C-alpha atoms as one frame of an Amber mdcrd trajectory, in Angstrom:
protein
  82.507  84.882 105.866  84.129  88.227 106.623  87.860  88.431 107.230  89.554
  90.023 110.222  93.161  90.519 109.164  95.825  91.567 111.649  99.093  93.150
 110.511 101.525  92.851 113.379 105.228  93.420 113.847 107.795  95.859 115.108
 108.124  99.538 114.253 109.714 100.071 110.863 108.849  96.595 109.556 106.506
  98.004 106.907 103.305  96.514 108.293 101.278  99.696 107.696 102.539 100.122
 104.129 101.694  96.520 103.246  98.315  96.673 104.998  97.349  99.869 103.170
  98.296  98.352  99.819  96.168  95.276 100.512  93.267  97.378 101.781  93.420
  99.639  98.727  93.344  96.748  96.267  90.741  94.605  98.040  88.597  97.442
  99.467  88.833  96.278 103.076  88.189  98.576 106.032  91.511  99.802 107.463
  92.237 100.570 111.134  95.695 101.617 112.302  95.972 101.846 116.091  98.502
 104.690 115.893  96.176 106.820 113.748  93.032 106.131 115.778  94.675 106.837
 119.127  96.779 109.856 118.101  94.371 112.714 119.082  93.566 111.140 122.450
  97.196 110.203 123.154  98.425 113.711 122.385  95.812 115.209 124.710  96.453
 112.713 127.522 100.230 113.058 127.354 100.016 116.869 127.222  97.665 116.986
 130.217 100.161 114.856 132.143 102.996 117.251 131.257 104.649 114.632 129.034
 105.848 114.625 125.429 102.732 114.397 123.208 104.788 112.643 120.491 105.921
 109.834 122.803 104.528 106.441 121.785 106.946 104.104 123.517 107.873 105.154
 127.054 106.556 103.360 130.139 104.436 106.472 130.877 102.784 106.300 127.454
 102.088 102.598 127.841 100.551 103.142 131.288  98.356 106.061 130.219  97.403
 105.332 126.614  98.241 101.868 125.339  95.143  99.924 126.390  92.860 102.781
 125.322  94.387 102.637 121.838  93.710  98.951 121.462  90.157  99.283 122.754
  89.370 102.124 120.305  90.909 100.168 117.431  89.167  96.892 118.175  85.778
  98.536 118.758  85.971 100.158 115.312  87.258  96.977 113.656  84.674  94.706
 115.276  81.864  97.035 114.222  82.926  96.505 110.604  83.339  92.743 111.022
  79.792  92.633 112.400  78.640  94.384 109.212  80.285  91.649 107.147  83.095
  93.895 105.881  86.621  92.524 105.493  88.659  94.430 108.070  92.384  95.095
 108.414  93.874  96.032 111.782  97.440  97.325 112.210  99.404  97.486 115.453
 102.018  95.617 117.473  99.470  93.819 119.724 102.428  92.468 121.715 100.492
  91.656 124.891  97.377  90.460 123.075  99.071  87.903 120.808 100.520  86.172
 123.868  97.061  85.658 125.400  95.441  82.568 123.818  91.802  83.478 124.532
  92.085  87.195 123.666  90.805  86.898 120.089  87.853  84.700 121.097  86.902
  87.199 123.804  87.066  90.062 121.300  84.861  88.262 118.770  82.392  87.324
 121.525  81.815  91.053 122.113  79.887  91.071 118.803  78.403  87.585 119.082
  80.980  86.067 116.727  83.562  83.311 117.052  86.563  81.849 115.254  84.143
  79.463 113.522  82.236  82.238 111.731  85.032  84.787 111.222  88.128  84.249
 109.083  90.844  85.586 111.411  94.324  85.799 109.913  97.583  87.237 111.190
 100.389  88.587 109.027 103.446  89.122 111.199 105.783  91.433 109.278 109.440
  91.444 110.275 112.919  92.472 109.135 116.019  90.299 109.130 118.050  92.331
 111.661 118.118  95.252 114.104 120.280  97.385 111.836 117.580  97.371 109.153
 114.912  98.351 111.690 117.146 101.216 112.847 117.770 102.356 109.273 114.066
 102.381 108.376 112.947 104.020 111.613 115.626 106.726 111.262 114.656 107.345
 107.623 111.043 108.108 108.622 112.228 111.179 110.559 109.066 111.091 112.652
 108.766 112.777 116.053 106.907 109.613 117.117 110.202 107.705 116.764 112.417
 109.964 118.891 112.006 107.879 122.066 112.719 104.671 120.124 115.987 106.014
 118.735 117.085 107.694 121.984 116.436 104.480 123.930 117.448 102.002 121.236
 118.909  99.356 123.562 115.689  99.188 125.578 113.470  99.511 122.518 115.012
  96.605 120.587 113.288  94.095 122.870 110.039  95.014 121.083 111.559  93.972
 117.735 112.011  90.310 118.619 109.731  88.190 116.453 106.900  86.786 118.559
 104.741  83.690 118.333 100.974  84.015 118.032  99.267  82.173 120.915  95.750
  82.454 119.467  94.169  79.092 118.562  94.341  79.620 114.803  95.189  77.032
 112.153  98.802  77.276 110.970  97.513  78.360 107.558  95.971  81.477 109.165
  99.304  82.852 110.394 102.111  84.033 108.097 105.509  85.414 109.027 106.564
  87.677 106.170 110.105  88.983 105.790 109.933  92.538 104.425 113.703  93.111
 104.378 113.979  93.624 100.620 114.304  97.152  99.231 111.419  96.205  96.921
 108.179  96.045  98.965 106.441  94.367  96.012 108.187  91.106  96.964 106.621
  90.958 100.436 103.303  92.242  99.063 103.111  89.451  96.473 103.758  86.830
  99.175 101.181  88.459 101.427  98.482  88.644  98.783  99.002  85.020  97.725
  98.653  83.918 101.331  95.597  86.074 102.073  93.552  85.549  98.944  94.584
  82.347  97.146
């Protein structure tokens, strides 16, 4: 049974770093929504006369967000259909609050939760200050809106519950606050593969 592994969480939590490490070791297909959408988002935002590096404003969400998730899930589901373990990275904030979303996605390829091992790793940090520190340290133009609008942005950092009908053993909340990412990785790998 192929695995569909979601790495969710707020910006700066380390979800991409952990997902890449797991993908590298276990040779799973890797799909990061930010990477897949970037060329289209830059073009769309530029055509609208907006900042092509913006990934957080209401304008970006209106113009690009849903397209990014559709591109990402189409690519991921294609690999799941081929029987390849697949890792997907992104916040998925709206999707995780919709109970039937994952079943609808799997149905697009004739699959279900009974024949696909869906797991969610929700990566988080212990406080806002640590998110701010890590986001600032990245020095990415994609983070400028986040930092300039920190008070509004912090709402996206609140840890969320997964509404999908998954067994409790298929969802893990992993604290990645340590300066040593190997600690969170070890917990993650034990949960995913033991």
